[in-house]
A tleap script that builds the chain and sets N, CA, C and O, in Angstrom:
source leaprc.protein.ff14SB
mol = sequence {
  NMET PRO THR LEU GLN ARG ARG GLN LEU VAL
  GLY HIE ASP ILE LEU LEU ALA ARG HIE GLY
  ASN HIE ILE SER THR MET ARG VAL ASP ARG
  ALA ALA GLY ARG VAL VAL ALA TYR LEU ASP
  ASP GLY SER VAL ASP SER ALA PRO ASN LEU
  ILE SER PRO ALA LEU ARG MET PRO ASP THR
  LEU ARG SER VAL LEU ARG GLU ASP TRP LYS
  PHE LEU ALA THR VAL CYS ALA ALA SER PHE
  GLY MET ALA GLY MET VAL PHE ALA ALA ALA
  VAL ALA ILE ALA VAL CYS ASP PRO GLY MET
  THR GLU MET LEU PRO SER PHE ALA ALA TYR
  GLY ALA CTYR
}
set mol.1.N position { -7.787 5.380 13.356 }
set mol.1.CA position { -7.582 4.699 12.094 }
set mol.1.C position { -6.073 4.577 11.854 }
set mol.1.O position { -5.352 5.572 11.932 }
set mol.2.N position { -5.601 3.375 11.565 }
set mol.2.CA position { -4.158 3.223 11.344 }
set mol.2.C position { -3.727 3.884 10.040 }
set mol.2.O position { -4.452 3.876 9.044 }
set mol.3.N position { -2.545 4.447 10.074 }
set mol.3.CA position { -2.009 5.079 8.878 }
set mol.3.C position { -0.848 4.259 8.352 }
set mol.3.O position { -0.206 3.519 9.097 }
set mol.4.N position { -0.586 4.399 7.060 }
set mol.4.CA position { 0.538 3.701 6.458 }
set mol.4.C position { 1.805 4.494 6.720 }
set mol.4.O position { 1.859 5.692 6.441 }
set mol.5.N position { 2.813 3.841 7.247 }
set mol.5.CA position { 4.062 4.499 7.600 }
set mol.5.C position { 5.222 3.803 6.904 }
set mol.5.O position { 5.157 2.618 6.580 }
set mol.6.N position { 6.280 4.567 6.683 }
set mol.6.CA position { 7.500 3.977 6.150 }
set mol.6.C position { 8.152 3.175 7.266 }
set mol.6.O position { 8.244 3.640 8.402 }
set mol.7.N position { 8.599 1.982 6.943 }
set mol.7.CA position { 9.245 1.152 7.955 }
set mol.7.C position { 10.629 1.687 8.267 }
set mol.7.O position { 11.395 2.034 7.368 }
set mol.8.N position { 10.934 1.749 9.540 }
set mol.8.CA position { 12.235 2.234 9.980 }
set mol.8.C position { 13.214 1.068 10.035 }
set mol.8.O position { 12.901 0.013 10.587 }
set mol.9.N position { 14.395 1.258 9.463 }
set mol.9.CA position { 15.413 0.230 9.448 }
set mol.9.C position { 16.338 0.437 10.638 }
set mol.9.O position { 17.151 1.361 10.637 }
set mol.10.N position { 16.224 -0.411 11.650 }
set mol.10.CA position { 17.032 -0.241 12.855 }
set mol.10.C position { 18.465 -0.708 12.636 }
set mol.10.O position { 19.349 -0.368 13.422 }
set mol.11.N position { 18.708 -1.477 11.586 }
set mol.11.CA position { 20.061 -1.927 11.292 }
set mol.11.C position { 21.011 -0.771 11.044 }
set mol.11.O position { 22.176 -0.835 11.438 }
set mol.12.N position { 20.530 0.295 10.392 }
set mol.12.CA position { 21.359 1.483 10.167 }
set mol.12.C position { 21.805 2.084 11.499 }
set mol.12.O position { 22.976 2.421 11.676 }
set mol.13.N position { 20.866 2.213 12.428 }
set mol.13.CA position { 21.179 2.807 13.723 }
set mol.13.C position { 22.172 1.954 14.507 }
set mol.13.O position { 23.081 2.482 15.148 }
set mol.14.N position { 21.996 0.637 14.454 }
set mol.14.CA position { 22.905 -0.260 15.166 }
set mol.14.C position { 24.321 -0.129 14.622 }
set mol.14.O position { 25.285 -0.037 15.381 }
set mol.15.N position { 24.433 -0.121 13.291 }
set mol.15.CA position { 25.766 -0.034 12.682 }
set mol.15.C position { 26.414 1.329 12.933 }
set mol.15.O position { 27.624 1.404 13.150 }
set mol.16.N position { 25.632 2.396 12.906 }
set mol.16.CA position { 26.187 3.721 13.209 }
set mol.16.C position { 26.664 3.799 14.658 }
set mol.16.O position { 27.678 4.432 14.952 }
set mol.17.N position { 25.926 3.154 15.557 }
set mol.17.CA position { 26.347 3.156 16.959 }
set mol.17.C position { 27.636 2.351 17.142 }
set mol.17.O position { 28.480 2.708 17.964 }
set mol.18.N position { 27.784 1.280 16.385 }
set mol.18.CA position { 28.979 0.444 16.514 }
set mol.18.C position { 30.220 1.105 15.913 }
set mol.18.O position { 31.300 1.063 16.501 }
set mol.19.N position { 30.055 1.725 14.719 }
set mol.19.CA position { 31.234 2.123 13.951 }
set mol.19.C position { 31.347 3.627 13.684 }
set mol.19.O position { 32.424 4.099 13.319 }
set mol.20.N position { 30.278 4.381 13.853 }
set mol.20.CA position { 30.333 5.832 13.679 }
set mol.20.C position { 30.795 6.258 12.301 }
set mol.20.O position { 30.227 5.835 11.293 }
set mol.21.N position { 31.832 7.100 12.248 }
set mol.21.CA position { 32.328 7.666 10.985 }
set mol.21.C position { 33.220 6.715 10.187 }
set mol.21.O position { 33.735 7.101 9.138 }
set mol.22.N position { 33.412 5.499 10.651 }
set mol.22.CA position { 34.285 4.554 9.963 }
set mol.22.C position { 33.543 3.738 8.896 }
set mol.22.O position { 34.124 2.825 8.310 }
set mol.23.N position { 32.278 4.052 8.641 }
set mol.23.CA position { 31.483 3.349 7.623 }
set mol.23.C position { 31.655 4.073 6.300 }
set mol.23.O position { 31.449 5.283 6.209 }
set mol.24.N position { 32.037 3.312 5.262 }
set mol.24.CA position { 32.165 3.946 3.936 }
set mol.24.C position { 30.855 3.840 3.159 }
set mol.24.O position { 30.424 4.829 2.567 }
set mol.25.N position { 30.203 2.665 3.142 }
set mol.25.CA position { 28.898 2.512 2.471 }
set mol.25.C position { 28.048 1.520 3.254 }
set mol.25.O position { 28.557 0.710 4.030 }
set mol.26.N position { 26.740 1.605 3.031 }
set mol.26.CA position { 25.793 0.656 3.620 }
set mol.26.C position { 24.815 0.214 2.544 }
set mol.26.O position { 24.492 0.969 1.626 }
set mol.27.N position { 24.346 -1.030 2.674 }
set mol.27.CA position { 23.309 -1.517 1.776 }
set mol.27.C position { 22.345 -2.386 2.576 }
set mol.27.O position { 22.700 -2.922 3.626 }
set mol.28.N position { 21.124 -2.519 2.068 }
set mol.28.CA position { 20.102 -3.324 2.729 }
set mol.28.C position { 20.011 -4.661 2.011 }
set mol.28.O position { 19.801 -4.704 0.799 }
set mol.29.N position { 20.168 -5.740 2.746 }
set mol.29.CA position { 19.988 -7.091 2.229 }
set mol.29.C position { 18.584 -7.531 2.629 }
set mol.29.O position { 18.384 -8.090 3.708 }
set mol.30.N position { 17.619 -7.275 1.760 }
set mol.30.CA position { 16.215 -7.537 2.094 }
set mol.30.C position { 15.921 -9.021 2.252 }
set mol.30.O position { 15.085 -9.402 3.071 }
set mol.31.N position { 16.593 -9.857 1.483 }
set mol.31.CA position { 16.352 -11.299 1.582 }
set mol.31.C position { 16.738 -11.823 2.962 }
set mol.31.O position { 16.047 -12.678 3.516 }
set mol.32.N position { 17.828 -11.320 3.517 }
set mol.32.CA position { 18.286 -11.778 4.830 }
set mol.32.C position { 17.725 -10.920 5.963 }
set mol.32.O position { 17.852 -11.292 7.130 }
set mol.33.N position { 17.114 -9.790 5.646 }
set mol.33.CA position { 16.574 -8.898 6.674 }
set mol.33.C position { 17.660 -8.210 7.470 }
set mol.33.O position { 17.522 -8.021 8.678 }
set mol.34.N position { 18.749 -7.831 6.798 }
set mol.34.CA position { 19.893 -7.228 7.479 }
set mol.34.C position { 20.380 -6.008 6.708 }
set mol.34.O position { 20.093 -5.842 5.522 }
set mol.35.N position { 21.127 -5.157 7.415 }
set mol.35.CA position { 21.831 -4.042 6.794 }
set mol.35.C position { 23.314 -4.381 6.853 }
set mol.35.O position { 23.828 -4.763 7.904 }
set mol.36.N position { 23.997 -4.242 5.727 }
set mol.36.CA position { 25.414 -4.581 5.634 }
set mol.36.C position { 26.200 -3.282 5.486 }
set mol.36.O position { 25.861 -2.431 4.664 }
set mol.37.N position { 27.259 -3.140 6.294 }
set mol.37.CA position { 28.105 -1.948 6.251 }
set mol.37.C position { 29.513 -2.348 5.821 }
set mol.37.O position { 30.080 -3.321 6.319 }
set mol.38.N position { 30.060 -1.580 4.887 }
set mol.38.CA position { 31.454 -1.743 4.473 }
set mol.38.C position { 32.249 -0.644 5.166 }
set mol.38.O position { 31.956 0.542 5.020 }
set mol.39.N position { 33.261 -1.063 5.922 }
set mol.39.CA position { 34.020 -0.120 6.747 }
set mol.39.C position { 35.256 0.385 6.013 }
set mol.39.O position { 35.683 -0.190 5.012 }
set mol.40.N position { 35.817 1.466 6.528 }
set mol.40.CA position { 36.991 2.100 5.910 }
set mol.40.C position { 38.196 1.161 5.830 }
set mol.40.O position { 38.982 1.244 4.887 }
set mol.41.N position { 38.345 0.275 6.807 }
set mol.41.CA position { 39.503 -0.622 6.812 }
set mol.41.C position { 39.302 -1.866 5.943 }
set mol.41.O position { 40.158 -2.750 5.935 }
set mol.42.N position { 38.187 -1.948 5.213 }
set mol.42.CA position { 37.929 -3.065 4.310 }
set mol.42.C position { 37.111 -4.184 4.911 }
set mol.42.O position { 36.741 -5.115 4.195 }
set mol.43.N position { 36.818 -4.134 6.181 }
set mol.43.CA position { 36.016 -5.182 6.806 }
set mol.43.C position { 34.530 -4.918 6.583 }
set mol.43.O position { 34.125 -3.826 6.183 }
set mol.44.N position { 33.740 -5.935 6.849 }
set mol.44.CA position { 32.289 -5.870 6.633 }
set mol.44.C position { 31.598 -6.241 7.942 }
set mol.44.O position { 32.022 -7.161 8.642 }
set mol.45.N position { 30.535 -5.517 8.261 }
set mol.45.CA position { 29.732 -5.824 9.444 }
set mol.45.C position { 28.266 -5.742 9.032 }
set mol.45.O position { 27.916 -5.029 8.091 }
set mol.46.N position { 27.410 -6.478 9.745 }
set mol.46.CA position { 25.982 -6.425 9.444 }
set mol.46.C position { 25.191 -6.422 10.736 }
set mol.46.O position { 25.685 -6.822 11.791 }
set mol.47.N position { 23.941 -5.959 10.631 }
set mol.47.CA position { 23.047 -5.903 11.788 }
set mol.47.C position { 21.635 -6.224 11.317 }
set mol.47.O position { 21.271 -5.896 10.188 }
set mol.48.N position { 20.835 -6.863 12.171 }
set mol.48.CA position { 19.456 -7.197 11.776 }
set mol.48.C position { 18.590 -5.944 11.703 }
set mol.48.O position { 18.848 -4.949 12.380 }
set mol.49.N position { 17.567 -6.014 10.873 }
set mol.49.CA position { 16.642 -4.891 10.735 }
set mol.49.C position { 15.501 -4.929 11.735 }
set mol.49.O position { 14.799 -3.931 11.899 }
set mol.50.N position { 15.299 -6.049 12.406 }
set mol.50.CA position { 14.212 -6.166 13.365 }
set mol.50.C position { 14.766 -6.194 14.779 }
set mol.50.O position { 15.778 -6.841 15.046 }
set mol.51.N position { 14.101 -5.495 15.676 }
set mol.51.CA position { 14.468 -5.537 17.082 }
set mol.51.C position { 14.098 -6.907 17.640 }
set mol.51.O position { 14.876 -7.529 18.364 }
set mol.52.N position { 12.899 -7.366 17.289 }
set mol.52.CA position { 12.412 -8.671 17.732 }
set mol.52.C position { 11.628 -9.285 16.577 }
set mol.52.O position { 10.848 -8.580 15.936 }
set mol.53.N position { 11.808 -10.573 16.289 }
set mol.53.CA position { 11.041 -11.195 15.195 }
set mol.53.C position { 9.539 -11.183 15.440 }
set mol.53.O position { 8.764 -11.209 14.484 }
set mol.54.N position { 9.112 -11.145 16.693 }
set mol.54.CA position { 7.682 -11.135 17.002 }
set mol.54.C position { 7.073 -9.740 16.897 }
set mol.54.O position { 5.855 -9.592 17.002 }
set mol.55.N position { 7.896 -8.720 16.692 }
set mol.55.CA position { 7.406 -7.345 16.628 }
set mol.55.C position { 6.609 -7.125 15.348 }
set mol.55.O position { 7.084 -7.439 14.257 }
set mol.56.N position { 5.398 -6.587 15.481 }
set mol.56.CA position { 4.553 -6.307 14.318 }
set mol.56.C position { 4.964 -4.961 13.748 }
set mol.56.O position { 4.830 -3.933 14.411 }
set mol.57.N position { 5.467 -4.966 12.514 }
set mol.57.CA position { 5.901 -3.731 11.870 }
set mol.57.C position { 4.682 -2.967 11.343 }
set mol.57.O position { 3.657 -3.588 11.061 }
set mol.58.N position { 4.763 -1.633 11.200 }
set mol.58.CA position { 3.637 -0.874 10.657 }
set mol.58.C position { 3.387 -1.242 9.198 }
set mol.58.O position { 4.310 -1.592 8.462 }
set mol.59.N position { 2.130 -1.156 8.801 }
set mol.59.CA position { 1.753 -1.501 7.435 }
set mol.59.C position { 2.259 -0.455 6.454 }
set mol.59.O position { 2.287 0.740 6.748 }
set mol.60.N position { 2.656 -0.930 5.288 }
set mol.60.CA position { 3.009 -0.048 4.186 }
set mol.60.C position { 2.015 -0.294 3.067 }
set mol.60.O position { 1.254 -1.261 3.115 }
set mol.61.N position { 2.012 0.559 2.070 }
set mol.61.CA position { 1.104 0.374 0.943 }
set mol.61.C position { 1.373 -0.960 0.263 }
set mol.61.O position { 0.436 -1.662 -0.117 }
set mol.62.N position { 2.634 -1.312 0.108 }
set mol.62.CA position { 2.993 -2.571 -0.548 }
set mol.62.C position { 2.493 -3.776 0.249 }
set mol.62.O position { 2.003 -4.741 -0.339 }
set mol.63.N position { 2.609 -3.733 1.585 }
set mol.63.CA position { 2.153 -4.869 2.390 }
set mol.63.C position { 0.633 -4.993 2.367 }
set mol.63.O position { 0.101 -6.103 2.368 }
set mol.64.N position { -0.065 -3.866 2.346 }
set mol.64.CA position { -1.531 -3.914 2.269 }
set mol.64.C position { -1.972 -4.498 0.938 }
set mol.64.O position { -2.868 -5.342 0.903 }
set mol.65.N position { -1.360 -4.065 -0.160 }
set mol.65.CA position { -1.725 -4.603 -1.470 }
set mol.65.C position { -1.386 -6.083 -1.565 }
set mol.65.O position { -2.139 -6.844 -2.173 }
set mol.66.N position { -0.272 -6.507 -0.981 }
set mol.66.CA position { 0.133 -7.911 -1.026 }
set mol.66.C position { -0.861 -8.785 -0.273 }
set mol.66.O position { -1.160 -9.896 -0.711 }
set mol.67.N position { -1.378 -8.300 0.855 }
set mol.67.CA position { -2.284 -9.093 1.678 }
set mol.67.C position { -3.731 -9.044 1.179 }
set mol.67.O position { -4.446 -10.041 1.278 }
set mol.68.N position { -4.166 -7.915 0.651 }
set mol.68.CA position { -5.588 -7.719 0.347 }
set mol.68.C position { -5.890 -7.578 -1.141 }
set mol.68.O position { -6.929 -7.017 -1.488 }
set mol.69.N position { -5.037 -8.057 -2.026 }
set mol.69.CA position { -5.239 -7.807 -3.446 }
set mol.69.C position { -6.499 -8.493 -3.959 }
set mol.69.O position { -7.153 -7.956 -4.853 }
set mol.70.N position { -6.863 -9.656 -3.432 }
set mol.70.CA position { -8.074 -10.349 -3.902 }
set mol.70.C position { -9.327 -9.549 -3.537 }
set mol.70.O position { -10.232 -9.391 -4.356 }
set mol.71.N position { -9.367 -9.052 -2.307 }
set mol.71.CA position { -10.511 -8.252 -1.881 }
set mol.71.C position { -10.621 -6.965 -2.704 }
set mol.71.O position { -11.709 -6.602 -3.152 }
set mol.72.N position { -9.485 -6.276 -2.902 }
set mol.72.CA position { -9.507 -5.029 -3.671 }
set mol.72.C position { -9.892 -5.275 -5.124 }
set mol.72.O position { -10.593 -4.455 -5.718 }
set mol.73.N position { -9.449 -6.388 -5.712 }
set mol.73.CA position { -9.829 -6.720 -7.088 }
set mol.73.C position { -11.319 -7.020 -7.183 }
set mol.73.O position { -11.964 -6.642 -8.161 }
set mol.74.N position { -11.875 -7.697 -6.175 }
set mol.74.CA position { -13.306 -7.995 -6.165 }
set mol.74.C position { -14.131 -6.718 -6.060 }
set mol.74.O position { -15.122 -6.557 -6.771 }
set mol.75.N position { -13.724 -5.812 -5.177 }
set mol.75.CA position { -14.440 -4.539 -5.028 }
set mol.75.C position { -14.362 -3.733 -6.324 }
set mol.75.O position { -15.354 -3.136 -6.742 }
set mol.76.N position { -13.200 -3.714 -6.957 }
set mol.76.CA position { -13.027 -2.980 -8.213 }
set mol.76.C position { -13.913 -3.573 -9.306 }
set mol.76.O position { -14.575 -2.833 -10.035 }
set mol.77.N position { -13.932 -4.907 -9.427 }
set mol.77.CA position { -14.763 -5.565 -10.442 }
set mol.77.C position { -16.248 -5.318 -10.182 }
set mol.77.O position { -17.014 -5.090 -11.119 }
set mol.78.N position { -16.657 -5.364 -8.912 }
set mol.78.CA position { -18.059 -5.099 -8.581 }
set mol.78.C position { -18.436 -3.656 -8.910 }
set mol.78.O position { -19.544 -3.401 -9.383 }
set mol.79.N position { -17.537 -2.721 -8.670 }
set mol.79.CA position { -17.811 -1.315 -8.984 }
set mol.79.C position { -17.962 -1.111 -10.484 }
set mol.79.O position { -18.876 -0.423 -10.939 }
set mol.80.N position { -17.055 -1.717 -11.247 }
set mol.80.CA position { -17.167 -1.601 -12.707 }
set mol.80.C position { -18.438 -2.286 -13.221 }
set mol.80.O position { -19.086 -1.789 -14.142 }
set mol.81.N position { -18.785 -3.416 -12.629 }
set mol.81.CA position { -20.016 -4.105 -13.033 }
set mol.81.C position { -21.253 -3.267 -12.751 }
set mol.81.O position { -22.151 -3.180 -13.588 }
set mol.82.N position { -21.303 -2.649 -11.572 }
set mol.82.CA position { -22.450 -1.802 -11.219 }
set mol.82.C position { -22.515 -0.578 -12.134 }
set mol.82.O position { -23.595 -0.191 -12.579 }
set mol.83.N position { -21.373 0.023 -12.410 }
set mol.83.CA position { -21.359 1.178 -13.308 }
set mol.83.C position { -21.809 0.778 -14.711 }
set mol.83.O position { -22.513 1.535 -15.380 }
set mol.84.N position { -21.406 -0.403 -15.152 }
set mol.84.CA position { -21.836 -0.883 -16.462 }
set mol.84.C position { -23.337 -1.119 -16.523 }
set mol.84.O position { -23.971 -0.809 -17.531 }
set mol.85.N position { -23.913 -1.666 -15.455 }
set mol.85.CA position { -25.365 -1.898 -15.431 }
set mol.85.C position { -26.131 -0.577 -15.424 }
set mol.85.O position { -27.149 -0.447 -16.103 }
set mol.86.N position { -25.653 0.393 -14.669 }
set mol.86.CA position { -26.315 1.705 -14.642 }
set mol.86.C position { -26.236 2.361 -16.019 }
set mol.86.O position { -27.216 2.936 -16.494 }
set mol.87.N position { -25.071 2.274 -16.657 }
set mol.87.CA position { -24.925 2.846 -17.996 }
set mol.87.C position { -25.832 2.136 -18.995 }
set mol.87.O position { -26.470 2.783 -19.825 }
set mol.88.N position { -25.889 0.806 -18.917 }
set mol.88.CA position { -26.762 0.048 -19.827 }
set mol.88.C position { -28.226 0.388 -19.597 }
set mol.88.O position { -28.990 0.484 -20.558 }
set mol.89.N position { -28.633 0.571 -18.351 }
set mol.89.CA position { -30.020 0.943 -18.057 }
set mol.89.C position { -30.334 2.336 -18.596 }
set mol.89.O position { -31.420 2.564 -19.127 }
set mol.90.N position { -29.400 3.258 -18.465 }
set mol.90.CA position { -29.629 4.614 -18.977 }
set mol.90.C position { -29.744 4.601 -20.495 }
set mol.90.O position { -30.593 5.298 -21.051 }
set mol.91.N position { -28.924 3.836 -21.165 }
set mol.91.CA position { -28.997 3.738 -22.622 }
set mol.91.C position { -30.297 3.066 -23.049 }
set mol.91.O position { -30.929 3.498 -24.012 }
set mol.92.N position { -30.701 2.012 -22.337 }
set mol.92.CA position { -31.937 1.307 -22.675 }
set mol.92.C position { -33.147 2.215 -22.511 }
set mol.92.O position { -34.062 2.179 -23.334 }
set mol.93.N position { -33.163 3.018 -21.473 }
set mol.93.CA position { -34.291 3.930 -21.262 }
set mol.93.C position { -34.328 4.988 -22.358 }
set mol.93.O position { -35.396 5.310 -22.878 }
set mol.94.N position { -33.166 5.526 -22.709 }
set mol.94.CA position { -33.119 6.578 -23.725 }
set mol.94.C position { -33.486 6.040 -25.099 }
set mol.94.O position { -34.119 6.751 -25.879 }
set mol.95.N position { -33.111 4.810 -25.419 }
set mol.95.CA position { -33.372 4.243 -26.739 }
set mol.95.C position { -34.811 3.768 -26.864 }
set mol.95.O position { -35.436 3.963 -27.906 }
set mol.96.N position { -35.347 3.144 -25.812 }
set mol.96.CA position { -36.680 2.543 -25.894 }
set mol.96.C position { -37.788 3.579 -26.004 }
set mol.96.O position { -38.651 3.470 -26.875 }
set mol.97.N position { -37.776 4.559 -25.153 }
set mol.97.CA position { -38.884 5.508 -25.131 }
set mol.97.C position { -38.353 6.901 -24.789 }
set mol.97.O position { -37.981 7.147 -23.642 }
set mol.98.N position { -38.310 7.816 -25.758 }
set mol.98.CA position { -37.826 9.166 -25.471 }
set mol.98.C position { -38.677 9.892 -24.425 }
set mol.98.O position { -38.166 10.757 -23.712 }
set mol.99.N position { -39.968 9.553 -24.324 }
set mol.99.CA position { -40.817 10.171 -23.303 }
set mol.99.C position { -40.368 9.797 -21.901 }
set mol.99.O position { -40.524 10.584 -20.968 }
set mol.100.N position { -39.817 8.610 -21.747 }
set mol.100.CA position { -39.332 8.168 -20.442 }
set mol.100.C position { -38.144 9.026 -20.003 }
set mol.100.O position { -37.978 9.304 -18.815 }
set mol.101.N position { -37.321 9.441 -20.965 }
set mol.101.CA position { -36.171 10.284 -20.650 }
set mol.101.C position { -36.624 11.626 -20.090 }
set mol.101.O position { -35.979 12.174 -19.196 }
set mol.102.N position { -37.740 12.165 -20.614 }
set mol.102.CA position { -38.258 13.439 -20.119 }
set mol.102.C position { -38.852 13.299 -18.723 }
set mol.102.O position { -38.913 14.274 -17.973 }
set mol.103.N position { -39.291 12.086 -18.367 }
set mol.103.CA position { -39.892 11.860 -17.068 }
set mol.103.C position { -38.855 11.667 -15.952 }
set mol.103.O position { -39.186 11.857 -14.782 }
set mol.104.N position { -37.620 11.299 -16.279 }
set mol.104.CA position { -36.610 11.004 -15.263 }
set mol.104.C position { -36.340 12.147 -14.286 }
set mol.104.O position { -36.230 11.886 -13.088 }
set mol.105.N position { -36.227 13.398 -14.732 }
set mol.105.CA position { -35.992 14.474 -13.750 }
set mol.105.C position { -37.128 14.620 -12.731 }
set mol.105.O position { -36.884 15.034 -11.597 }
set mol.106.N position { -38.351 14.289 -13.116 }
set mol.106.CA position { -39.447 14.400 -12.148 }
set mol.106.C position { -39.331 13.326 -11.066 }
set mol.106.O position { -39.728 13.572 -9.927 }
set mol.107.N position { -38.792 12.124 -11.390 }
set mol.107.CA position { -38.573 11.100 -10.371 }
set mol.107.C position { -37.513 11.550 -9.364 }
set mol.107.O position { -37.643 11.296 -8.166 }
set mol.108.N position { -36.477 12.211 -9.846 }
set mol.108.CA position { -35.432 12.690 -8.947 }
set mol.108.C position { -35.983 13.774 -8.017 }
set mol.108.O position { -35.571 13.855 -6.860 }
set mol.109.N position { -36.915 14.613 -8.509 }
set mol.109.CA position { -37.497 15.662 -7.684 }
set mol.109.C position { -38.336 15.074 -6.564 }
set mol.109.O position { -38.342 15.612 -5.456 }
set mol.110.N position { -39.055 13.969 -6.827 }
set mol.110.CA position { -39.859 13.362 -5.774 }
set mol.110.C position { -38.986 12.712 -4.697 }
set mol.110.O position { -39.369 12.681 -3.528 }
set mol.111.N position { -37.844 12.205 -5.074 }
set mol.111.CA position { -36.976 11.562 -4.101 }
set mol.111.C position { -36.292 12.553 -3.168 }
set mol.111.O position { -35.833 12.166 -2.093 }
set mol.112.N position { -36.217 13.824 -3.556 }
set mol.112.CA position { -35.531 14.832 -2.742 }
set mol.112.C position { -36.359 15.260 -1.552 }
set mol.112.O position { -35.803 15.816 -0.604 }
set mol.113.N position { -37.656 15.030 -1.554 }
set mol.113.CA position { -38.520 15.479 -0.441 }
set mol.113.C position { -38.702 14.434 0.596 }
set mol.113.O position { -39.397 14.661 1.586 }
savepdb mol mol.pdb
quit
């Protein structure tokens, strides 16, 4: 079963290999898919976050929700609908005939065998 993993940013590793201790700060440019490093001498360098554009990155919780939100919303709505019907049936049985409420535990006992 696949697990959700934090995505590794290879841009950090590339920039550290290039410049080592001469990096003063780094930031991630998510729109461009790059890591930008500001160096001690005032220059700027950047590196891509992907080794290969065709590489399939591991799923994160955010990517799963982004891709499957319609399915998850449908399952959630169906669960709430089923719970509502069960609750309505229990209330209807209790209100309509109190004798029926006393009979319910005997039905559960027959189903256990």
